[in-house]
GROMACS .gro file of C-alpha atoms in nm:
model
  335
    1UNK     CA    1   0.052   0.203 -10.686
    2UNK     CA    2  -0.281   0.326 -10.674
    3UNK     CA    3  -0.361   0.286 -11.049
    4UNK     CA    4  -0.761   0.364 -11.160
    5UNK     CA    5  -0.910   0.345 -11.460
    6UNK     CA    6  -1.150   0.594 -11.627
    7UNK     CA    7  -1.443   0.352 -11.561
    8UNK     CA    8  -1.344   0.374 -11.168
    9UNK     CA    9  -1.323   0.764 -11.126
   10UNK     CA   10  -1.660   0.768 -11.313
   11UNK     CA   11  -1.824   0.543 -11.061
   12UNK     CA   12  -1.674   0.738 -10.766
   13UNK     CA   13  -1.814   1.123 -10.971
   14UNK     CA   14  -2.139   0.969 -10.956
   15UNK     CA   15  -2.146   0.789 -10.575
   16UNK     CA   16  -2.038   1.127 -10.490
   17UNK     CA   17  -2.296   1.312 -10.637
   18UNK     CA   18  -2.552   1.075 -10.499
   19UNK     CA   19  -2.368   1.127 -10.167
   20UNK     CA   20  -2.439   1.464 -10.175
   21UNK     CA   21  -2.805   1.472 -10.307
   22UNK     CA   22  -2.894   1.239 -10.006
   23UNK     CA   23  -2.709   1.465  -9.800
   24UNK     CA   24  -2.897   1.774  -9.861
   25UNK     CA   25  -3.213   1.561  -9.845
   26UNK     CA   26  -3.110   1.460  -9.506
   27UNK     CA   27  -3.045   1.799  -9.439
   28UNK     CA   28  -3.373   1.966  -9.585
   29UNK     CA   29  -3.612   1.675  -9.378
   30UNK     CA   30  -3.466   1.733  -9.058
   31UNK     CA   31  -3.523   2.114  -9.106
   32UNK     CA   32  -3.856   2.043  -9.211
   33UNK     CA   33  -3.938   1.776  -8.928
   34UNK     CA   34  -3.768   2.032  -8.661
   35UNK     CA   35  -4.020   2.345  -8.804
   36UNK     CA   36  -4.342   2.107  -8.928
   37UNK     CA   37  -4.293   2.349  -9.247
   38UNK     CA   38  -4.244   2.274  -9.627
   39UNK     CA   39  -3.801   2.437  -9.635
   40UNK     CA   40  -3.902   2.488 -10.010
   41UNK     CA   41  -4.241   2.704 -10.025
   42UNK     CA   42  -4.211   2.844 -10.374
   43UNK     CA   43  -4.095   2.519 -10.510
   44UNK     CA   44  -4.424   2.347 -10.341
   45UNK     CA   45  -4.657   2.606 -10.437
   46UNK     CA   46  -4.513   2.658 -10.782
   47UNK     CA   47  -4.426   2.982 -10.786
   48UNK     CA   48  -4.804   3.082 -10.654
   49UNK     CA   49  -4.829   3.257 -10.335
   50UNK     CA   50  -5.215   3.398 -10.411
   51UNK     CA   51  -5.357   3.146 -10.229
   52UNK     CA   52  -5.185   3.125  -9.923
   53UNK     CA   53  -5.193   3.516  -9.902
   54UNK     CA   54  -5.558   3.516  -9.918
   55UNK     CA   55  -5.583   3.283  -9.625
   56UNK     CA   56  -5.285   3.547  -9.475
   57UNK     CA   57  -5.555   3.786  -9.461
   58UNK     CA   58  -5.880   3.592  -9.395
   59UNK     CA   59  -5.660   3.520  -9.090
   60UNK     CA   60  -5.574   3.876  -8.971
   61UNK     CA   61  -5.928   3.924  -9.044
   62UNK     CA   62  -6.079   3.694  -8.764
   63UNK     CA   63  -5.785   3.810  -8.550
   64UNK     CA   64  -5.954   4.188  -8.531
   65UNK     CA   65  -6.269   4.057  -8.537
   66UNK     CA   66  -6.167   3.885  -8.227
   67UNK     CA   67  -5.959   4.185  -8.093
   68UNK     CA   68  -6.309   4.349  -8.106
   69UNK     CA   69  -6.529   4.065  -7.963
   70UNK     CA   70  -6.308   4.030  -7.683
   71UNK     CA   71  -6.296   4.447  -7.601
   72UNK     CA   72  -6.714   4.440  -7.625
   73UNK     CA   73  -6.763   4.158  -7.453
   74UNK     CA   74  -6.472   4.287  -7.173
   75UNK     CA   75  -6.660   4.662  -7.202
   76UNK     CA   76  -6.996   4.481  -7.187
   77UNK     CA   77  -6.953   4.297  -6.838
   78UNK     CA   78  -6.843   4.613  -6.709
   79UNK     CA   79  -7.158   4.775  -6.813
   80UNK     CA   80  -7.373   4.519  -6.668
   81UNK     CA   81  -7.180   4.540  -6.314
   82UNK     CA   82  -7.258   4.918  -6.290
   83UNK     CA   83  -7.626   4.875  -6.381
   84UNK     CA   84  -7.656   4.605  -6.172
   85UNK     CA   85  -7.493   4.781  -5.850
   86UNK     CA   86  -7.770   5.057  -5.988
   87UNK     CA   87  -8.034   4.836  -5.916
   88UNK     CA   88  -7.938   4.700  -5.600
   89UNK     CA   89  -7.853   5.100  -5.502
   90UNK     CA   90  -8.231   5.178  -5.608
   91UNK     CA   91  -8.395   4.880  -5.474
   92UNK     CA   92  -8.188   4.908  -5.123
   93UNK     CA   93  -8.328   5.290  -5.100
   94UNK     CA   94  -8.683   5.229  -5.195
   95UNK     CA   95  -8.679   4.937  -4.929
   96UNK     CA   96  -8.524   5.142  -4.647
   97UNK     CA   97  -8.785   5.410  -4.768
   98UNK     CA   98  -9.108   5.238  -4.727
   99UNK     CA   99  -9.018   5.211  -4.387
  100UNK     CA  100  -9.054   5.586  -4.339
  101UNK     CA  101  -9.391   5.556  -4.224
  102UNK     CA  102  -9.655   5.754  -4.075
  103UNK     CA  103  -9.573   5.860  -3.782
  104UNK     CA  104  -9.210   5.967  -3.853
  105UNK     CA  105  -8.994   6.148  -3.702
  106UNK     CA  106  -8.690   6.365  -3.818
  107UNK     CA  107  -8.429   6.136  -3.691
  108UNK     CA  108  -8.551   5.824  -3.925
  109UNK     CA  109  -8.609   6.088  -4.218
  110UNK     CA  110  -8.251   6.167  -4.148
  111UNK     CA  111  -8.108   5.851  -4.160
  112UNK     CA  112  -8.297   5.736  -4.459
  113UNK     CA  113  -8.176   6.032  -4.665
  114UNK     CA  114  -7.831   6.036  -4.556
  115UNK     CA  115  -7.829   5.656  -4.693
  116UNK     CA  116  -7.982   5.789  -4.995
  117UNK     CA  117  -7.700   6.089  -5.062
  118UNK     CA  118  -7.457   5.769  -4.970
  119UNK     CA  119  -7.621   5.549  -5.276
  120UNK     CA  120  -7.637   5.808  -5.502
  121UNK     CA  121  -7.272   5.912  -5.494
  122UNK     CA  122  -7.209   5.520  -5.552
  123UNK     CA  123  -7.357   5.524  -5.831
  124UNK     CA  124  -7.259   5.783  -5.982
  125UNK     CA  125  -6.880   5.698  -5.893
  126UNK     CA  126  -6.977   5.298  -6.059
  127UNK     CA  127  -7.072   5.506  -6.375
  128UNK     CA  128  -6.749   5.679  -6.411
  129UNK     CA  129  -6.572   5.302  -6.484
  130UNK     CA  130  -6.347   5.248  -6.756
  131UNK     CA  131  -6.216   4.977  -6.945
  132UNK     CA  132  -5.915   4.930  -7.081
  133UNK     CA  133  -5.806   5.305  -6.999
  134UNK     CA  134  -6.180   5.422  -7.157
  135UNK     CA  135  -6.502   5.552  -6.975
  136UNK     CA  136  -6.734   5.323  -7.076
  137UNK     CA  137  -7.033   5.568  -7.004
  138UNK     CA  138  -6.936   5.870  -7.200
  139UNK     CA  139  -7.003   5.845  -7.517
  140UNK     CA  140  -6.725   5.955  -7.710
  141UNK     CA  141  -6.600   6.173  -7.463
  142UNK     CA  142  -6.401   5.848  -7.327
  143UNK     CA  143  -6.097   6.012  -7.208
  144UNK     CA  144  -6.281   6.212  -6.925
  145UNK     CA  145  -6.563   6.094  -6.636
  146UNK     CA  146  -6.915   6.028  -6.735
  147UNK     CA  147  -7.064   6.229  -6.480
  148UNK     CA  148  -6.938   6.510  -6.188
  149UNK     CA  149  -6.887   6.485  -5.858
  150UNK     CA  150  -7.190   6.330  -5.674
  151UNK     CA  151  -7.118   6.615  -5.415
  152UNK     CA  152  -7.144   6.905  -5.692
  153UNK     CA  153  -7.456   6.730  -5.857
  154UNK     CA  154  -7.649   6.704  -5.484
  155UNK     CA  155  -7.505   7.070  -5.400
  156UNK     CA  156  -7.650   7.189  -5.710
  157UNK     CA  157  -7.961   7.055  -5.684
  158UNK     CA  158  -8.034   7.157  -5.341
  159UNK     CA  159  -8.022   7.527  -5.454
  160UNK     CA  160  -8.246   7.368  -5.730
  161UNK     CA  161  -8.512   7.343  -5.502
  162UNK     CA  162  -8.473   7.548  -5.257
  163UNK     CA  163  -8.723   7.836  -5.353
  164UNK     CA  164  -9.013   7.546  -5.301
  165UNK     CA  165  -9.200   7.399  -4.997
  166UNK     CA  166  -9.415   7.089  -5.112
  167UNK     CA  167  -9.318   6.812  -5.145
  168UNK     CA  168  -9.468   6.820  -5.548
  169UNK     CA  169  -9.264   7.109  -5.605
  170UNK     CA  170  -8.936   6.986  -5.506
  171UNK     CA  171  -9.015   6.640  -5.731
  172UNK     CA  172  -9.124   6.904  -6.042
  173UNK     CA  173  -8.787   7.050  -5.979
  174UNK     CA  174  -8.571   6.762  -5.922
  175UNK     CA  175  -8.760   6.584  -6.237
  176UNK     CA  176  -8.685   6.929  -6.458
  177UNK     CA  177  -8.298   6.887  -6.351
  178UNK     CA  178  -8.264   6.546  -6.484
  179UNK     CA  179  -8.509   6.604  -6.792
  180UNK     CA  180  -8.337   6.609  -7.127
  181UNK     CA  181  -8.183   6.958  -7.198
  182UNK     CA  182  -8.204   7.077  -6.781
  183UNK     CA  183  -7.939   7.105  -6.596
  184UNK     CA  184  -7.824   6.767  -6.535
  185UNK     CA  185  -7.711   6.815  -6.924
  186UNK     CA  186  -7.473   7.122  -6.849
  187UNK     CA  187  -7.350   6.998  -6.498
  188UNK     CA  188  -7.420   6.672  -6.415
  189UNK     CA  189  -7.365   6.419  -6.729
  190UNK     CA  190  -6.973   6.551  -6.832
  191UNK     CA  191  -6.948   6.298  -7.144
  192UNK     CA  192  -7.025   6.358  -7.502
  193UNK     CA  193  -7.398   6.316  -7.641
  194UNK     CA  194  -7.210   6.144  -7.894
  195UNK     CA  195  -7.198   5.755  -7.896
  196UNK     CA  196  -6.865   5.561  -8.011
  197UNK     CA  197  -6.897   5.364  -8.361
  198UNK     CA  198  -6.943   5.007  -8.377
  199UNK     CA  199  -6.629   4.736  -8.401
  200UNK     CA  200  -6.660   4.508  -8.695
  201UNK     CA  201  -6.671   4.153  -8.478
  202UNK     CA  202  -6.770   3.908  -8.856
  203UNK     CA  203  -6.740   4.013  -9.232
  204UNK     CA  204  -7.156   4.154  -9.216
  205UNK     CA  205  -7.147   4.294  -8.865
  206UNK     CA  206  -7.103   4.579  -8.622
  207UNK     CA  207  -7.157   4.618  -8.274
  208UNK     CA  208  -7.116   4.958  -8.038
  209UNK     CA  209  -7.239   4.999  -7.681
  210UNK     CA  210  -7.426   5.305  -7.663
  211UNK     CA  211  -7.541   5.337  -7.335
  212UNK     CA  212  -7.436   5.626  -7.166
  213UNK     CA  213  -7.494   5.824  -6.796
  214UNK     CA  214  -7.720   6.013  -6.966
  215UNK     CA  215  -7.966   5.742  -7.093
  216UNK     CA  216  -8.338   5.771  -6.970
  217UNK     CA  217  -8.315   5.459  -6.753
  218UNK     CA  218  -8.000   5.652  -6.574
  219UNK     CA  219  -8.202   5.942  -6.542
  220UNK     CA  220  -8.494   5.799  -6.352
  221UNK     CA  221  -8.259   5.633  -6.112
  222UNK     CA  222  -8.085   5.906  -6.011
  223UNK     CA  223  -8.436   6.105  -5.983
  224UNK     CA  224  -8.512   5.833  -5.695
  225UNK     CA  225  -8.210   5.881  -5.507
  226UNK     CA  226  -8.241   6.235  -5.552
  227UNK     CA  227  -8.585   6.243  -5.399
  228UNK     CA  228  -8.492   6.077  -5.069
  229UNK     CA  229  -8.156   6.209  -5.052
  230UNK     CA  230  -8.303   6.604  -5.016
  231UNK     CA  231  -8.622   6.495  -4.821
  232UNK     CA  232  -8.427   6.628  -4.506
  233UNK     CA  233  -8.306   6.931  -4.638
  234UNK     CA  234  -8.446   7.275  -4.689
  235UNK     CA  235  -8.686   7.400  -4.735
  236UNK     CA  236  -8.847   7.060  -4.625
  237UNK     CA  237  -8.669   7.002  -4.321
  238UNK     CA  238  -8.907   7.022  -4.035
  239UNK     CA  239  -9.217   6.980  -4.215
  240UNK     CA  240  -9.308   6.567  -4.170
  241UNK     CA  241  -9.556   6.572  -4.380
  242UNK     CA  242  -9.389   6.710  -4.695
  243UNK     CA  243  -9.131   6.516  -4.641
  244UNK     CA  244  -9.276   6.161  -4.597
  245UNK     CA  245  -9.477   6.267  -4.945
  246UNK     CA  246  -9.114   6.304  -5.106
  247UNK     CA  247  -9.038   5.936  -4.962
  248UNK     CA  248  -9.359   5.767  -5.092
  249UNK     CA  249  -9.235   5.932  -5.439
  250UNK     CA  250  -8.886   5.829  -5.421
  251UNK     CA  251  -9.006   5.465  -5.329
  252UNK     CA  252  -9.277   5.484  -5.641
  253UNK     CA  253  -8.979   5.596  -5.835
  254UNK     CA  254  -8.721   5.412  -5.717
  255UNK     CA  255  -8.931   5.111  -5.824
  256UNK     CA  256  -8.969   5.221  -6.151
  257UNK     CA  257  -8.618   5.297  -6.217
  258UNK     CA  258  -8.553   4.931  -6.146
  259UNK     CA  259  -8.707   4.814  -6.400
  260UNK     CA  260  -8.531   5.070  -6.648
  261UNK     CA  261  -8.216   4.951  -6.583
  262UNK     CA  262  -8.345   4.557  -6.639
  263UNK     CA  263  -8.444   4.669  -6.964
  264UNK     CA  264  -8.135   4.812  -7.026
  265UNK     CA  265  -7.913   4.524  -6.916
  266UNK     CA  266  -8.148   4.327  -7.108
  267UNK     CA  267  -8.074   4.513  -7.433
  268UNK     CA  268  -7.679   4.471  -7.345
  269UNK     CA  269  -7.707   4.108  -7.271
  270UNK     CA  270  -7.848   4.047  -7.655
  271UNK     CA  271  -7.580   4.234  -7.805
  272UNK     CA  272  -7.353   4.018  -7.539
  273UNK     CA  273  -7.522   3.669  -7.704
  274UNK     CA  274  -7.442   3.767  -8.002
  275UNK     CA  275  -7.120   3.862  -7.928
  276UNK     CA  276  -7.093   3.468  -7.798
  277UNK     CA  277  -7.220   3.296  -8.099
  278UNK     CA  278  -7.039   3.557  -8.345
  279UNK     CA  279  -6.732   3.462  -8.181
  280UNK     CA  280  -6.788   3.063  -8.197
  281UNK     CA  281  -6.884   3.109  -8.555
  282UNK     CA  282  -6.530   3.329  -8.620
  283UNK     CA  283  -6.318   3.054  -8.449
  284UNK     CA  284  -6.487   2.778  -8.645
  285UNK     CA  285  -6.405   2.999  -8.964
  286UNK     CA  286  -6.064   3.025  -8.818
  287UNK     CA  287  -6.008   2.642  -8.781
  288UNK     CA  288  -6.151   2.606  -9.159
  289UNK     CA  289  -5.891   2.835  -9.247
  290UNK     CA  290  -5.565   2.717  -9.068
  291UNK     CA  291  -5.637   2.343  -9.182
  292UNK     CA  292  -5.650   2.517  -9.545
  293UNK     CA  293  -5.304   2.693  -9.477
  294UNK     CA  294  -5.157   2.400  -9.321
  295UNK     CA  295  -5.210   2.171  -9.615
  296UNK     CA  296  -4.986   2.439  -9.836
  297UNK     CA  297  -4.715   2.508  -9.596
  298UNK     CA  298  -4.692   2.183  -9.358
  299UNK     CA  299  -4.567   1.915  -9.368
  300UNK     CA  300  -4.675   1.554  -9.218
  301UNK     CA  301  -4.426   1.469  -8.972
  302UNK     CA  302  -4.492   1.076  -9.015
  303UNK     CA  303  -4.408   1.108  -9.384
  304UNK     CA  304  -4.139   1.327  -9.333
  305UNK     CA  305  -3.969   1.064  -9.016
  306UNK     CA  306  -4.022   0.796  -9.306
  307UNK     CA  307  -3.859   0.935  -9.535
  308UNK     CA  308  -3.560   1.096  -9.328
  309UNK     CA  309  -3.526   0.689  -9.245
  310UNK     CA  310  -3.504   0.646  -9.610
  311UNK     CA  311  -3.260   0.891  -9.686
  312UNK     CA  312  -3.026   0.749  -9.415
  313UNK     CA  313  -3.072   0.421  -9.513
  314UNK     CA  314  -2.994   0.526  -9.837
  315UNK     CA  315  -2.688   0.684  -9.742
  316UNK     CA  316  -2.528   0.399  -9.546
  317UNK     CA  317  -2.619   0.201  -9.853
  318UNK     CA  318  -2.394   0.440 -10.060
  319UNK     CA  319  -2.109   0.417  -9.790
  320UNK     CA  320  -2.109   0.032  -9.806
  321UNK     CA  321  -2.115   0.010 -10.204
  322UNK     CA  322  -1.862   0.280 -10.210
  323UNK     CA  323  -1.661   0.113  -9.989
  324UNK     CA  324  -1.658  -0.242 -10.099
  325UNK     CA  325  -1.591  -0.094 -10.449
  326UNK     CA  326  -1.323   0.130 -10.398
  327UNK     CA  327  -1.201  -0.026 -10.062
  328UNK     CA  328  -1.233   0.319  -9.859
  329UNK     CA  329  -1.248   0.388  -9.537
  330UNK     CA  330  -1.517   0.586  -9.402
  331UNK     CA  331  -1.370   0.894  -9.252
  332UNK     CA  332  -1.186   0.931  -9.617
  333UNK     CA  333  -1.544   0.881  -9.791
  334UNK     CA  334  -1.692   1.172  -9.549
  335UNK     CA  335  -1.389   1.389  -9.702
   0.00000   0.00000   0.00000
């Protein structure tokens, strides 16, 4: 007969109990060594979440200050590829023009400004590039081409100049058409004057691209082109002289415009620099502040392993006392 004394089902209340504390430890460091996370935040922190929300946020933070470093820096390389095709367009015309030399003949003028009209639509077509479903050249007006057809700008100024029959007059005319409020304004540029606001990339500053197709630099490139692309057409066409003048000018302009668009790259690759150090500086920030949050809601997996070994010893410890003492078997302990 299985007779115990009070003294014996007090011992087996309390082995029990201690059982199942050790269990739930087990239980709570294997969770915690499986996620690398404290199972009982609000126990660990006390009740006080302020802290760890503030690093919540500083986090989001950098993450949309890197949302926007990443867009510029994506929107700036575009940029730079048009401008650069722009100077390679201008300095491939000015070289092919300087070899319209005295004496000429209509068949090189020809070819020469037929390989102008040919560059200019190029660039023109390399300004109307987007990014990420954006024109990057129209100001605000980013749902829409920076610029109209190359064929409707040429066609347009051709009847530009086609009262005149100097070469000087047809460069006054094409210059007018590309001055700031002519007629590259109304039917060329098709963007928005406007320029988009800068992104927030750190906590003290903003950055916005606002180069458009109708910046200066832009201007005077497509000027060049111009000039060579209507040296063959009327009312020039015919007249050698006037028309090798209109080459020497697109060369002299063409050259110019080169250096336009350096500056302007220039002035993108600064903002692109510090783009690259605003960005190393947010992801050191971002380190500072993940070690912070990882010392609130981490936990150290050696610690944790030891102690899940402690636990388990513990519990086969229990087992063996309990079962010496009370003569159980293990299967009915489990129970």
């Amino acid at each position: 007969m299985d007779v115990r004394t009070i003294g014996d089902l007090a011992q087996l209340m309390v082995s029990r109990r201690q059982n199942a504390d050790a269990r739930a430890d087990m239980a709570r460091l294997i969770d915690e060594a499986g996620t690398g996370r404290k199972s009982n935040l609000a126990g660990s922190l006390r009740g006080d979440f302020t802290l760890l929300a503030g690093l919540e946020a500083d986090l989001k933070r950098i993450d949309s200050y890197d949302t926007a470093v990443t867009s510029l820096l994506g929107k700036a390389d575009v940029m730079q590829g048009a401008l650069s095709s722009g100077r390679d367009l201008a300095s491939e015309t000015a070289s092919q023009v300087i070899t319209v030399t005295p004496p000429a003949n209509q068949e090189t003028i020809r070819v020469v400004a037929e390989g102008a009209r040919g560059r200019f639509e190029d660039f023109a077509a390399r300004l109307n590039v987007s990014y990420a479903g954006a024109t990057v050249f129209s100001g605000t007006g980013t749902d829409r081409a920076a610029l109209a057809p190359a064929s409707d700008i040429l066609s347009a100024l051709e009847a530009a100049v086609a009262p005149f029959t100097t070469a000087d007059e047809v460069e006054v005319a094409v210059r007018d058409w590309f001055a700031v409020g002519g007629d590259f304004d109304t039917l060329g540029y098709t963007g928005e004057t406007d320029t988009i606001a800068g992104l927030s990339i750190s906590a003290t500053r903003q950055i916005a691209f606002d180069v458009t197709a109708a910046d200066p630099a832009i201007r005077e490139t497509f000027v060049g082109l111009a000039l060579a692309a209507l040296s063959d057409r009327v009312p020039l066409s015919g007249n050698l002289g006037e028309q090798e003048r209109l080459m020497v000018s697109s060369a002299e302009q063409l050259l110019d415009a080169q250096n336009g668009l350096a500056q302007l790259q220039g002035r993108i690759g600064a903002q692109e620099q510090e783009l690259i150090r605003t960005e190393s500086r947010n992801a050191a920030e971002r380190a500072a502040l993940e070690m912070s949050r990882s010392e609130l809601i981490d936990v150290d997996i050696f610690e944790t392993a030891s102690r899940l070994e402690a636990v388990q010893s513990q519990i086969e410890l229990l087992y063996t006392i309990t079962a010496r003492s009370a003569q159980f078997s293990l299967v009915r302990f489990l129970q």
